[in-house]
Tab-separated table of C-alpha atoms and ligand atoms in Angstrom:
chain	number	residue	atom	x	y	z
A	1	UNK	CA	-21.934	27.453	-34.344
A	2	UNK	CA	-18.407	27.524	-35.688
A	3	UNK	CA	-15.900	25.299	-33.927
A	4	UNK	CA	-13.707	28.353	-33.500
A	5	UNK	CA	-16.426	30.109	-31.460
A	6	UNK	CA	-17.108	27.071	-29.298
A	7	UNK	CA	-13.390	26.529	-28.725
A	8	UNK	CA	-13.034	30.130	-27.548
A	9	UNK	CA	-15.941	29.684	-25.112
A	10	UNK	CA	-14.510	26.464	-23.742
A	11	UNK	CA	-11.074	28.034	-23.343
A	12	UNK	CA	-12.676	30.867	-21.404
A	13	UNK	CA	-14.395	28.360	-19.085
A	14	UNK	CA	-11.097	26.536	-18.639
A	15	UNK	CA	-9.364	29.755	-17.687
A	16	UNK	CA	-12.007	30.534	-15.062
A	17	UNK	CA	-11.999	26.992	-13.668
A	18	UNK	CA	-8.195	27.080	-13.412
A	19	UNK	CA	-8.353	30.383	-11.606
A	20	UNK	CA	-10.810	28.956	-9.055
A	21	UNK	CA	-8.602	25.903	-8.569
A	22	UNK	CA	-5.336	27.870	-8.531
A	23	UNK	CA	-4.058	26.056	-11.602
A	24	UNK	CA	-2.449	27.082	-14.896
A	25	UNK	CA	-4.648	26.863	-18.034
A	26	UNK	CA	-1.605	25.591	-19.942
A	27	UNK	CA	-1.744	22.435	-17.862
A	28	UNK	CA	-5.094	21.489	-19.392
A	29	UNK	CA	-5.234	20.010	-22.908
A	30	UNK	CA	-8.485	19.893	-24.840
A	31	UNK	CA	-9.070	16.778	-26.929
A	32	UNK	CA	-11.732	17.314	-29.592
A	33	UNK	CA	-13.793	14.124	-29.713
A	34	UNK	CA	-14.858	13.855	-33.346
A	35	UNK	CA	-16.662	10.499	-33.207
A	36	UNK	CA	-20.070	12.035	-34.030
A	37	UNK	CA	-18.982	14.404	-36.765
A	38	UNK	CA	-17.877	14.421	-40.399
A	39	UNK	CA	-14.341	14.623	-41.686
A	40	UNK	CA	-15.125	18.173	-42.847
A	41	UNK	CA	-16.089	19.214	-39.335
A	42	UNK	CA	-12.891	17.655	-37.993
A	43	UNK	CA	-10.878	19.630	-40.539
A	44	UNK	CA	-12.673	22.771	-39.425
A	45	UNK	CA	-11.580	21.996	-35.866
A	46	UNK	CA	-7.995	21.532	-37.012
A	47	UNK	CA	-8.107	24.876	-38.789
A	48	UNK	CA	-9.536	26.473	-35.637
A	49	UNK	CA	-6.263	25.626	-33.920
A	50	UNK	CA	-7.225	22.446	-32.085
A	51	UNK	CA	-4.200	20.179	-31.844
A	52	UNK	CA	-5.569	17.058	-30.120
A	53	UNK	CA	-8.265	14.767	-31.506
A	54	UNK	CA	-9.953	11.707	-30.024
A	55	UNK	CA	-11.895	8.816	-31.538
A	56	UNK	CA	-13.412	5.779	-29.879
A	57	UNK	CA	-13.499	3.298	-32.772
A	58	UNK	CA	-10.795	2.060	-35.098
A	59	UNK	CA	-12.791	2.915	-38.251
A	60	UNK	CA	-13.438	6.481	-37.077
A	61	UNK	CA	-9.844	6.930	-36.058
A	62	UNK	CA	-8.594	5.732	-39.440
A	63	UNK	CA	-11.010	7.918	-41.336
A	64	UNK	CA	-10.052	11.056	-39.388
A	65	UNK	CA	-6.372	10.167	-39.671
A	66	UNK	CA	-6.762	10.018	-43.450
A	67	UNK	CA	-8.038	13.611	-43.643
A	68	UNK	CA	-6.131	15.204	-40.773
A	69	UNK	CA	-2.839	13.479	-41.487
A	70	UNK	CA	-0.023	13.716	-38.997
A	71	UNK	CA	-0.748	17.307	-38.094
A	72	UNK	CA	-2.767	16.696	-34.909
A	73	UNK	CA	-2.034	14.440	-31.965
A	74	UNK	CA	-4.435	11.491	-32.107
A	75	UNK	CA	-5.917	9.838	-29.026
A	76	UNK	CA	-7.777	6.553	-28.888
A	77	UNK	CA	-10.366	7.000	-26.146
A	78	UNK	CA	-12.762	4.070	-26.484
A	79	UNK	CA	-12.934	0.447	-25.512
A	80	UNK	CA	-10.218	-1.266	-27.511
A	81	UNK	CA	-10.549	-4.826	-28.697
A	82	UNK	CA	-7.225	-6.602	-28.727
A	83	UNK	CA	-7.538	-7.575	-32.382
A	84	UNK	CA	-8.076	-3.921	-33.367
A	85	UNK	CA	-4.804	-2.702	-31.866
A	86	UNK	CA	-2.900	-3.245	-35.102
A	87	UNK	CA	-5.312	-0.921	-36.957
A	88	UNK	CA	-4.642	2.085	-34.761
A	89	UNK	CA	-1.233	1.632	-33.199
A	90	UNK	CA	0.791	3.516	-35.819
A	91	UNK	CA	-1.671	6.414	-35.908
A	92	UNK	CA	-2.111	7.325	-32.253
A	93	UNK	CA	0.104	8.955	-29.672
A	94	UNK	CA	-2.144	8.143	-26.709
A	95	UNK	CA	-4.444	5.285	-25.715
A	96	UNK	CA	-6.850	6.177	-22.899
A	97	UNK	CA	-8.467	2.803	-22.353
A	98	UNK	CA	-5.847	0.374	-21.107
A	99	UNK	CA	-7.773	-1.929	-18.765
A	100	UNK	CA	-6.371	-5.430	-19.049
A	101	UNK	CA	-3.109	-7.336	-19.417
A	102	UNK	CA	-4.015	-8.967	-22.729
A	103	UNK	CA	-4.424	-5.482	-24.209
A	104	UNK	CA	-1.108	-4.315	-22.744
A	105	UNK	CA	0.588	-7.338	-24.237
A	106	UNK	CA	-0.804	-6.626	-27.697
A	107	UNK	CA	0.074	-2.904	-27.551
A	108	UNK	CA	3.608	-3.796	-26.482
A	109	UNK	CA	3.932	-6.317	-29.292
A	110	UNK	CA	2.616	-4.070	-32.064
A	111	UNK	CA	4.075	-0.700	-31.072
A	112	UNK	CA	7.134	0.518	-32.924
A	113	UNK	CA	7.925	2.982	-30.185
A	114	UNK	CA	6.697	3.752	-26.704
A	115	UNK	CA	2.963	4.479	-26.585
A	116	UNK	CA	1.557	6.777	-23.935
A	117	UNK	CA	-1.272	5.002	-22.156
A	118	UNK	CA	-3.848	5.863	-19.536
A	119	UNK	CA	-5.168	3.154	-17.288
A	120	UNK	CA	-8.956	3.379	-17.423
A	121	UNK	CA	-10.506	3.168	-13.976
A	122	UNK	CA	-14.137	2.410	-13.196
A	123	UNK	CA	-14.334	4.749	-10.222
A	124	UNK	CA	-18.112	4.749	-9.970
A	125	UNK	CA	-18.372	0.961	-10.059
A	126	UNK	CA	-21.245	1.073	-12.548
A	127	UNK	CA	-21.660	-2.275	-14.310
A	128	UNK	CA	-22.004	-0.597	-17.690
A	129	UNK	CA	-18.672	1.174	-17.415
A	130	UNK	CA	-15.379	-0.224	-18.607
A	131	UNK	CA	-12.189	0.133	-16.650
A	132	UNK	CA	-10.610	-1.611	-13.730
A	133	UNK	CA	-11.675	-1.367	-10.113
A	134	UNK	CA	-9.896	1.266	-8.033
A	135	UNK	CA	-8.276	-1.266	-5.702
A	136	UNK	CA	-6.803	-3.180	-8.644
A	137	UNK	CA	-5.053	-0.200	-10.257
A	138	UNK	CA	-1.757	-0.514	-8.373
A	139	UNK	CA	-1.340	-4.287	-8.808
A	140	UNK	CA	-2.254	-3.881	-12.488
A	141	UNK	CA	0.343	-1.168	-13.061
A	142	UNK	CA	2.970	-3.194	-11.222
A	143	UNK	CA	2.398	-6.013	-13.693
A	144	UNK	CA	3.174	-3.770	-16.668
A	145	UNK	CA	6.899	-3.446	-16.059
A	146	UNK	CA	7.883	-5.917	-18.781
A	147	UNK	CA	5.837	-4.149	-21.452
A	148	UNK	CA	8.569	-1.680	-22.311
A	149	UNK	CA	6.653	-0.137	-25.214
A	150	UNK	CA	4.058	1.198	-22.803
A	151	UNK	CA	4.358	4.266	-20.675
A	152	UNK	CA	1.631	4.891	-18.130
A	153	UNK	CA	1.219	8.640	-18.367
A	154	UNK	CA	-1.904	8.792	-16.254
A	155	UNK	CA	-5.359	7.555	-15.303
A	156	UNK	CA	-8.633	7.984	-17.165
A	157	UNK	CA	-12.231	7.715	-16.055
A	158	UNK	CA	-15.740	8.328	-17.295
A	159	UNK	CA	-17.987	9.835	-14.659
A	160	UNK	CA	-21.559	8.617	-14.175
A	161	UNK	CA	-24.113	10.228	-16.444
A	162	UNK	CA	-25.614	12.624	-13.919
A	163	UNK	CA	-25.996	16.337	-13.206
A	164	UNK	CA	-25.316	15.786	-9.515
A	165	UNK	CA	-22.235	17.913	-8.939
A	166	UNK	CA	-21.336	16.136	-5.707
A	167	UNK	CA	-21.307	12.737	-7.398
A	168	UNK	CA	-19.151	14.033	-10.246
A	169	UNK	CA	-16.716	15.813	-7.962
A	170	UNK	CA	-16.367	12.740	-5.788
A	171	UNK	CA	-15.647	10.562	-8.813
A	172	UNK	CA	-12.920	12.892	-10.115
A	173	UNK	CA	-11.300	13.461	-6.742
A	174	UNK	CA	-11.165	9.711	-6.145
A	175	UNK	CA	-9.305	9.251	-9.431
A	176	UNK	CA	-6.866	11.910	-8.319
A	177	UNK	CA	-6.279	10.085	-5.026
A	178	UNK	CA	-5.518	6.863	-6.872
A	179	UNK	CA	-3.139	8.813	-9.110
A	180	UNK	CA	-1.209	10.064	-6.097
A	181	UNK	CA	-0.869	6.467	-4.844
A	182	UNK	CA	0.569	5.431	-8.213
A	183	UNK	CA	2.982	8.353	-8.251
A	184	UNK	CA	4.300	7.315	-4.850
A	185	UNK	CA	5.531	4.070	-6.411
A	186	UNK	CA	8.059	6.106	-8.409
A	187	UNK	CA	8.032	3.735	-11.356
A	188	UNK	CA	10.055	4.858	-14.349
A	189	UNK	CA	7.473	3.412	-16.740
A	190	UNK	CA	4.510	4.903	-14.872
A	191	UNK	CA	5.070	8.580	-14.047
A	192	UNK	CA	1.285	8.979	-14.025
A	193	UNK	CA	1.302	12.765	-14.124
A	194	UNK	CA	-1.903	13.099	-16.154
A	195	UNK	CA	-5.611	12.773	-15.458
A	196	UNK	CA	-7.927	12.239	-18.432
A	197	UNK	CA	-11.357	13.150	-17.111
A	198	UNK	CA	-14.207	15.454	-18.032
A	199	UNK	CA	-16.486	15.542	-21.074
A	200	UNK	CA	-18.982	18.103	-22.419
A	201	UNK	CA	-21.199	18.020	-19.335
A	202	UNK	CA	-18.614	17.863	-16.605
A	203	UNK	CA	-15.262	19.195	-17.863
A	204	UNK	CA	-15.391	22.304	-15.672
A	205	UNK	CA	-15.776	20.246	-12.504
A	206	UNK	CA	-13.117	17.821	-13.744
A	207	UNK	CA	-10.642	20.677	-14.196
A	208	UNK	CA	-11.398	21.998	-10.730
A	209	UNK	CA	-10.570	18.489	-9.501
A	210	UNK	CA	-7.278	18.256	-11.407
A	211	UNK	CA	-7.955	17.067	-14.978
A	212	UNK	CA	-5.038	17.622	-17.363
A	213	UNK	CA	-6.819	16.219	-20.447
A	214	UNK	CA	-10.507	16.876	-21.101
A	215	UNK	CA	-12.297	14.940	-23.861
A	216	UNK	CA	-14.957	17.156	-25.396
A	217	UNK	CA	-17.254	16.140	-28.241
A	218	UNK	CA	-20.765	17.581	-28.201
A	219	UNK	CA	-19.902	20.992	-26.724
A	220	UNK	CA	-16.972	21.567	-29.081
A	221	UNK	CA	-17.553	20.001	-32.491
A	222	UNK	CA	-21.210	19.007	-32.095
A	223	UNK	CA	-23.144	15.776	-31.787
B	301	PLP	C1	-17.860	10.314	-26.674
B	301	PLP	C2	-16.821	10.374	-25.644
B	301	PLP	C3	-16.446	11.601	-25.076
B	301	PLP	C4	-17.068	12.925	-25.446
B	301	PLP	O1	-18.404	12.985	-25.061
B	301	PLP	P1	-19.230	14.366	-25.102
B	301	PLP	O2	-20.232	14.203	-24.025
B	301	PLP	O3	-19.847	14.433	-26.454
B	301	PLP	O4	-18.296	15.468	-24.843
B	301	PLP	C5	-15.431	11.578	-24.115
B	301	PLP	N1	-14.829	10.435	-23.734
B	301	PLP	C6	-15.168	9.242	-24.255
B	301	PLP	C7	-14.459	8.016	-23.789
B	301	PLP	C8	-16.173	9.168	-25.215
B	301	PLP	O5	-16.504	7.970	-25.724
């Protein structure tokens, strides 16, 4: 199926989910996750009007950046090794996977201007998942004050791989609760207005629970 068709379907689902949750569709941004697909398919997505793209590896990010150029907004969504920061830092507007001080330090050092970052939270506590524990989010963010090239725009999580709607909903609503705790701190460098949550299988639930960025690969550009 054409990306354009899938994008229209997803936008329709977003509209309905927003209606149910009494939210505005404009407050939800779709990130096309192109990690599985060719440069040609990514270009097709760009031509279908998609403005945000996400990649989870530095090679993939660089390769997509070479064909898409500066036209879209690029997001780094995957686990980021400290030594890879220099390969992506000038190409991305957002990093979704900030989860440790050593990474913050490197981003701060390499960035030429302020980078928008999400703190990745391991809400579900699964061993296999990256991200910091919910109770460590506030102390972690408080330690970031000196890294003036970093702005904490929000929190990100990956839900467990399950079809259990209750489990998914609980995961997303917990991230939202942590977000409201961070916002209460009123830190200039951590407005934390965004929630990056929801993928192909769970983006509708994530939006109902407050997602402002959804990261969609399979359902939008294909696997
Ligand atoms: C791959 C990936 C996605 C997209 O996954 P789909 O299930 O294909 O939509 C979203 N977020 C992250 C961090 C990913 O690595």
